XYZ file of C-alpha atoms in Angstrom:
363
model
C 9.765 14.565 -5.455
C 12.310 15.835 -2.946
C 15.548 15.957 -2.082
C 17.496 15.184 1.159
C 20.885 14.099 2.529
C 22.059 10.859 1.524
C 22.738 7.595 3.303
C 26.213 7.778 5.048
C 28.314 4.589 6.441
C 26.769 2.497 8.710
C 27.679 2.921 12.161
C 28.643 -0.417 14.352
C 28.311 1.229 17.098
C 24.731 1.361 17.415
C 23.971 -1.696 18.925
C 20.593 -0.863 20.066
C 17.909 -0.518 17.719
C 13.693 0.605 18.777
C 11.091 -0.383 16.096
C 8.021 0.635 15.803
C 4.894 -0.756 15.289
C 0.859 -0.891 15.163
C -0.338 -3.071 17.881
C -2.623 -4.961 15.820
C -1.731 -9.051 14.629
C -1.021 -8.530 11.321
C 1.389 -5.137 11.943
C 2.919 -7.519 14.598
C 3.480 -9.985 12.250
C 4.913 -7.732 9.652
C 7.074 -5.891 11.721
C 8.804 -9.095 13.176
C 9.322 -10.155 10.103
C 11.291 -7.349 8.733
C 13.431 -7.226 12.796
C 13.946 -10.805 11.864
C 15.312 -9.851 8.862
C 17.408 -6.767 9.530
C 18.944 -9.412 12.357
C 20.334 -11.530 9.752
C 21.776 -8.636 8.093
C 23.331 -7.435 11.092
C 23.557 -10.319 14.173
C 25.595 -7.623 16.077
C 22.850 -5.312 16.435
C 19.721 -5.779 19.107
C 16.254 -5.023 17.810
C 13.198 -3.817 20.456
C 10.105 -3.427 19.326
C 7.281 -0.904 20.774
C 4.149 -1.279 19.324
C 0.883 1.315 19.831
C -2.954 2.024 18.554
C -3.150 4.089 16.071
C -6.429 6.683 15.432
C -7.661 4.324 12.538
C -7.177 1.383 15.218
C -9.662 3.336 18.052
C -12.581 4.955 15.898
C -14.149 1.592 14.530
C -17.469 2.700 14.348
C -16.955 4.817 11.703
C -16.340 4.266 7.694
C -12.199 5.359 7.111
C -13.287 8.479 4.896
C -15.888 9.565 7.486
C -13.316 10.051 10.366
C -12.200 13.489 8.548
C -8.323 13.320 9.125
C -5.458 11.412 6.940
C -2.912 9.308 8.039
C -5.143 6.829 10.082
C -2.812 4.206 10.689
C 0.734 5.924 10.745
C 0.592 9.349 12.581
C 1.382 8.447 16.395
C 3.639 5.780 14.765
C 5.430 9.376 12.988
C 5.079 11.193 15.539
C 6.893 9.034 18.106
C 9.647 8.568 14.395
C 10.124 12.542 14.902
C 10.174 12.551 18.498
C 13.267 10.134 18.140
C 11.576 7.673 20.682
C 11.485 4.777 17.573
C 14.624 4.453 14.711
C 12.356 2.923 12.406
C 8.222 1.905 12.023
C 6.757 -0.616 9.673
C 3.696 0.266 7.722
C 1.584 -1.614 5.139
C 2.820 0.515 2.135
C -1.166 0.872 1.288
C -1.634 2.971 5.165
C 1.143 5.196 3.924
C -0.535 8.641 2.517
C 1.423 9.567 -0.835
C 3.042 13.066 0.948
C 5.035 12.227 4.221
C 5.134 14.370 7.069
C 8.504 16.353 6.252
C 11.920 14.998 7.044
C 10.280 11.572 6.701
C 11.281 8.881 4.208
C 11.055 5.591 3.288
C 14.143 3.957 3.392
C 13.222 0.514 2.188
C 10.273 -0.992 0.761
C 10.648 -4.967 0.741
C 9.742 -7.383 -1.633
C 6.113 -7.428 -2.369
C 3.520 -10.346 -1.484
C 0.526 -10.874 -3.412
C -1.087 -7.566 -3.798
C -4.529 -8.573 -4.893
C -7.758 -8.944 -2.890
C -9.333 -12.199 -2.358
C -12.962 -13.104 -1.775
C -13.739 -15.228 1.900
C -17.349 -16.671 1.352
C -19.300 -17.562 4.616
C -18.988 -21.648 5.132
C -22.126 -22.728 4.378
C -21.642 -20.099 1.050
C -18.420 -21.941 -0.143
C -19.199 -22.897 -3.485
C -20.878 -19.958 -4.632
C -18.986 -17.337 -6.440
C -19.585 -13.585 -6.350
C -22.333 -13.736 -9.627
C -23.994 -17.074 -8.331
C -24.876 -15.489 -4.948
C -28.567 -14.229 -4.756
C -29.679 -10.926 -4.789
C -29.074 -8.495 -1.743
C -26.924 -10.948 -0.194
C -24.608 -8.987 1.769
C -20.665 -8.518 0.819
C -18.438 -7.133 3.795
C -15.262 -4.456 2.827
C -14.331 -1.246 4.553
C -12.842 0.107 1.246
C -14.822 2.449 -1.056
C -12.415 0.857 -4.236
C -13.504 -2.535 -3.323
C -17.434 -1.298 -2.722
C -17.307 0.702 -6.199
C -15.763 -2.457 -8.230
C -18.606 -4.616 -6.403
C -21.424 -2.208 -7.049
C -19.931 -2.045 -10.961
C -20.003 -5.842 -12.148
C -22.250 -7.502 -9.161
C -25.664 -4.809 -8.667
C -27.963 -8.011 -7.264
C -25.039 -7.464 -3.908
C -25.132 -5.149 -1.003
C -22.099 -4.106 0.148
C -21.930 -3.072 3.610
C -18.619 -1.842 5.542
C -17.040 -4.044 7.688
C -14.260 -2.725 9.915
C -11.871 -4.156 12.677
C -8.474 -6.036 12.209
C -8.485 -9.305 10.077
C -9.419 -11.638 12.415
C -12.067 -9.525 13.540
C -13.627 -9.722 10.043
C -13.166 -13.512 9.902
C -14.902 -13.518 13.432
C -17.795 -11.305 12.329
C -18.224 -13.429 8.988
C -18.457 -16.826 11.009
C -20.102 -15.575 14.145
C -22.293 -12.993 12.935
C -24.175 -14.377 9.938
C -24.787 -10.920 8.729
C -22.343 -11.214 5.349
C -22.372 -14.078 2.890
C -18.536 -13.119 2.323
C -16.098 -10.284 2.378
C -13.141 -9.114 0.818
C -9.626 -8.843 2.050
C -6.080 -8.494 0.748
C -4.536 -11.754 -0.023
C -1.548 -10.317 1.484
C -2.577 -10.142 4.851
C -4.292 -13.866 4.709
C -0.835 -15.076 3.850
C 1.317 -13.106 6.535
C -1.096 -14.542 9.351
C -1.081 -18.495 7.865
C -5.184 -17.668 6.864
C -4.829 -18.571 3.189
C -7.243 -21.768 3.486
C -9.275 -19.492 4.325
C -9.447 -17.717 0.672
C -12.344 -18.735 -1.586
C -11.107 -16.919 -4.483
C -8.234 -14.681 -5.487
C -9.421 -11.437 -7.712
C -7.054 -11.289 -10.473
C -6.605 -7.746 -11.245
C -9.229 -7.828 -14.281
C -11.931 -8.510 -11.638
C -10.820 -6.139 -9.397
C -7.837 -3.600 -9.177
C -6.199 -3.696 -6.007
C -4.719 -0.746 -3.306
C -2.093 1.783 -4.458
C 1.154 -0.249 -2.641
C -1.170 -3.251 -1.382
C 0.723 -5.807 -0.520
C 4.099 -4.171 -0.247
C 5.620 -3.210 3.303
C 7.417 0.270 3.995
C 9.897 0.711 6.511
C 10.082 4.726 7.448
C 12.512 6.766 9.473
C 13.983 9.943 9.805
C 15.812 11.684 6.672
C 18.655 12.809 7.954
C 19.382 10.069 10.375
C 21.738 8.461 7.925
C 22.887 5.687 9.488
C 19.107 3.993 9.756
C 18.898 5.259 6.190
C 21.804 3.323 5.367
C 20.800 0.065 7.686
C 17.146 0.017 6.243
C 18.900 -0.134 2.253
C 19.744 -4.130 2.546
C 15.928 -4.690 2.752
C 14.963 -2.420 -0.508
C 13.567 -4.329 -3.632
C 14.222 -2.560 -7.093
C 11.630 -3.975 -8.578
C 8.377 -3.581 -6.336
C 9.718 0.004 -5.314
C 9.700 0.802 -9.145
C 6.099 -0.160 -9.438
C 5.105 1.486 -6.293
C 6.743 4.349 -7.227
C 4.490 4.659 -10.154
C 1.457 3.643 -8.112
C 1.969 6.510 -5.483
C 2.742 8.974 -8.194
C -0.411 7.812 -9.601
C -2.580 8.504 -6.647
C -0.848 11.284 -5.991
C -0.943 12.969 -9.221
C -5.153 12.071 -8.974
C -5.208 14.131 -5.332
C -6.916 10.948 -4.255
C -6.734 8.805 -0.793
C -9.044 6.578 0.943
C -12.022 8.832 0.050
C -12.178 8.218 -3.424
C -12.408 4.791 -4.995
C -8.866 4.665 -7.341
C -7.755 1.333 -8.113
C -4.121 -0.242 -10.195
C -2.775 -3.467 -11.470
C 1.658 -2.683 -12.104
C 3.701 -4.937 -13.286
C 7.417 -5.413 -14.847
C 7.583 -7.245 -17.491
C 9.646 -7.844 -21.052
C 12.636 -9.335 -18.652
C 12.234 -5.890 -16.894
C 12.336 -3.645 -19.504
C 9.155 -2.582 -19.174
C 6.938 -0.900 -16.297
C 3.409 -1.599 -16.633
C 0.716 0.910 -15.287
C -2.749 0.171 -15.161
C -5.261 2.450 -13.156
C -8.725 3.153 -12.387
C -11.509 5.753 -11.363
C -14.999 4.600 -10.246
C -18.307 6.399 -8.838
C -19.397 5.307 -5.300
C -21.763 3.835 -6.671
C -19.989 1.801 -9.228
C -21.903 3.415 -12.482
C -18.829 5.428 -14.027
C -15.632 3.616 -14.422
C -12.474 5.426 -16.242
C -9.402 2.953 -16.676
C -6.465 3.318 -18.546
C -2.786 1.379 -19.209
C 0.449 2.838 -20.161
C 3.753 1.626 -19.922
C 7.385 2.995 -19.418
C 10.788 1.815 -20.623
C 13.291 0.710 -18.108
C 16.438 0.191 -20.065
C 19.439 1.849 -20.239
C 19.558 4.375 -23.289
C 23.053 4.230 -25.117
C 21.629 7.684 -26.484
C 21.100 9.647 -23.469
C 23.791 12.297 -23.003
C 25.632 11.026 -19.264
C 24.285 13.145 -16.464
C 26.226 15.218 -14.289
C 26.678 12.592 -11.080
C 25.154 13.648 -7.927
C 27.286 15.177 -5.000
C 28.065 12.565 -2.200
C 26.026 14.835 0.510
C 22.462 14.337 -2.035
C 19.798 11.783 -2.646
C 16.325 11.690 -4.307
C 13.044 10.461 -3.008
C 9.974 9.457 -4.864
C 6.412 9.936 -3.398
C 8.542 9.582 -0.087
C 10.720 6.680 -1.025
C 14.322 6.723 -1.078
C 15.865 6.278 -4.446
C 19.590 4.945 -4.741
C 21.969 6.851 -7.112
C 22.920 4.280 -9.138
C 19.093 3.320 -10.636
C 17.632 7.146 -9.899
C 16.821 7.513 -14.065
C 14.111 4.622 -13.706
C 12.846 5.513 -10.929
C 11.998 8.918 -12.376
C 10.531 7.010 -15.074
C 8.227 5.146 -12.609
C 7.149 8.133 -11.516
C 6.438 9.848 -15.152
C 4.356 6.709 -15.289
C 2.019 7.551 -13.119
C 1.819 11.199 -13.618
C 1.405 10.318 -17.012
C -1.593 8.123 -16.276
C -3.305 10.506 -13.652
C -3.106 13.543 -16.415
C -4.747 10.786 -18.972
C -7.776 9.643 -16.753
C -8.636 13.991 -15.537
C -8.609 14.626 -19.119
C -11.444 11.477 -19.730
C -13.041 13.144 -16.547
C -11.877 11.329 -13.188
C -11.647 14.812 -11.460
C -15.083 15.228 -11.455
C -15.805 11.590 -10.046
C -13.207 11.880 -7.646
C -15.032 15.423 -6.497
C -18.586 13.802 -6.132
C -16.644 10.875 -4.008
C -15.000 13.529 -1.635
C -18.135 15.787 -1.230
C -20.466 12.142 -0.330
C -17.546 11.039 2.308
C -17.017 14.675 4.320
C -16.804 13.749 7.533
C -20.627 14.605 9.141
């Protein structure tokens, strides 16, 4: 948790916005979404978009933990953020490590989309599910949380890693014949018009999705106020509560792609209530911590009023920006999860996470 300036007036005289991008489909997709929506918000103002390959996008060949550095899919889209050459980038919340680069923030997380994983069986494999297919038959995901959850409830499968954008996954599983099916976020099958191609969507009891999965970030500069202030019009109380908590979560564990963490949030109670449920697994899927706690998000009539915060400060959260008015809940969200992280060491996840670290070191 940090502070920076706050958002300041808009200025109309920017008329010329750059946004950046991943050059993949899907962050194409996503990011000309949210131009198409910041043009509604502001028809006065033009929108170019520059897209580029990330480090995560060139090394294919490898597993994600086995690379050896963090911020895979967001750090030439950061650096070209701090170099001023972009006002604002687009990231799958889920590619966004919980600690930002300093001076970085998230000014607006949208509205989330379906943040659970769904399974894509091979065609001539499409009315199996994942405990009627027969032993060693091979299950595709590049994520150690999926793998972990798969090895836990469905031994008889191998589960192989599968990298390469979404459509190259759906190429590899019809053109290859090597997997009977893989796994991918429902999310993603949605924002590309692929959702015929789901078989099954994993409810959260079958299989905990990413920290942020599902949600999209849109990150800029700190103390360029006037994005900061541009970017608010997209933000979404209630998914940036639960992501909040989800990040703080994570965060709180010291975990990131290299160890298999897992959480189902949800608001609930007509939004009184932040639900937190997370999740610690082996590698190999034979020790499984999970726990659920929850948070209160009302107003208390009790609670002493606060001293208000000077014009010239704001709070962010795991990185994301938090407006004055609701800043009380979203230091609740973020209790949440360090509440929940200090519950799951104490049951032992530090020592899983440690085996899943030392395993993944880059070779």
């Amino acid at each position: 948790m940090t502070d920076t300036s706050p958002p300041a007036p808009a200025d109309a005289q920017i008329s010329k916005i750059v946004v950046g991008s991943r050059n993949s489909q899907l962050a194409l997709v996503q990011t000309n979404h949210v131009i198409g929506l910041m043009e509604k918000h502001y028809p006065e103002k033009s929108f170019d978009l520059v897209s580029m390959s990330t480090t995560g996008d060139k090394i294919l060949d490898k597993a994600l933990p086995k690379i050896g550095e963090k911020s895979l899919f967001t750090k030439e889209l950061e650096t070209a953020l701090e170099a001023g050459d972009v006002q604002f980038v687009v990231h799958s919340l889920k590619d966004l490590p919980t600690t930002l680069p300093e001076g970085l923030v998230i000014g607006a997380v949208l509205e989330r989309e379906d943040p659970r994983d769904a399974l894509v069986m091979h065609k001539d494999l499409e009315n199996n599910d994942l405990d009627s297919l027969p032993a060693s038959s091979v299950i595709g995901t590049s994520s150690l949380r999926r793998k972990a959850q798969l090895l836990s409830k469905f031994p008889h499968l191998d589960v192989q890693s599968i990298r390469g954008n979404v459509n190259t996954r759906l190429r590899k599983l019809d053109e290859k014949n090597e997997f009977s099916a893989i796994i991918l976020a429902v999310a993603g099958l949605n924002r590309m018009g692929w959702n015929p191609r789901i078989t099954k969507v994993l409810h959260g009891s079958e299989m905990m999705y990413a920290v942020g999965q599902g949600a999209l970030a849109v990150e800029c500069v700190g103390d360029d106020l006037k994005t900061v202030q541009l970017l608010s019009v997209l933000h979404h109380r209630e998914t940036a509560l639960q992501v909040v908590a989800e990040r703080s979560f994570l965060c709180s564990l010291g975990g990131g792609c290299s160890a298999p963490v897992g959480v189902v949030s949800e608001i609930c109670n007509e939004g009184k209530t932040l639900v937190l449920e997370g999740g610690v697994w082996s590698l190999d899927g034979d020790q499984k911590l999970t726990k659920k706690l929850s948070c209160n998000l009302e107003k208390s009539s009790e609670e002493p009023p606060r001293k208000k915060s000077a014009p010239s400060q704001q709070t962010t959260f795991c990185g994301i920006v938090s407006p004055a008015s609701d800043i009380e809940h979203y230091r609740a969200a973020f209790k949440l999860g360090q509440d929940l992280a200090s519950a799951l060491i104490s049951e032992g996840a530090s020592s899983i996470m440690e085996e899943a670290r030392k395993a993944n070191e880059p070779s």
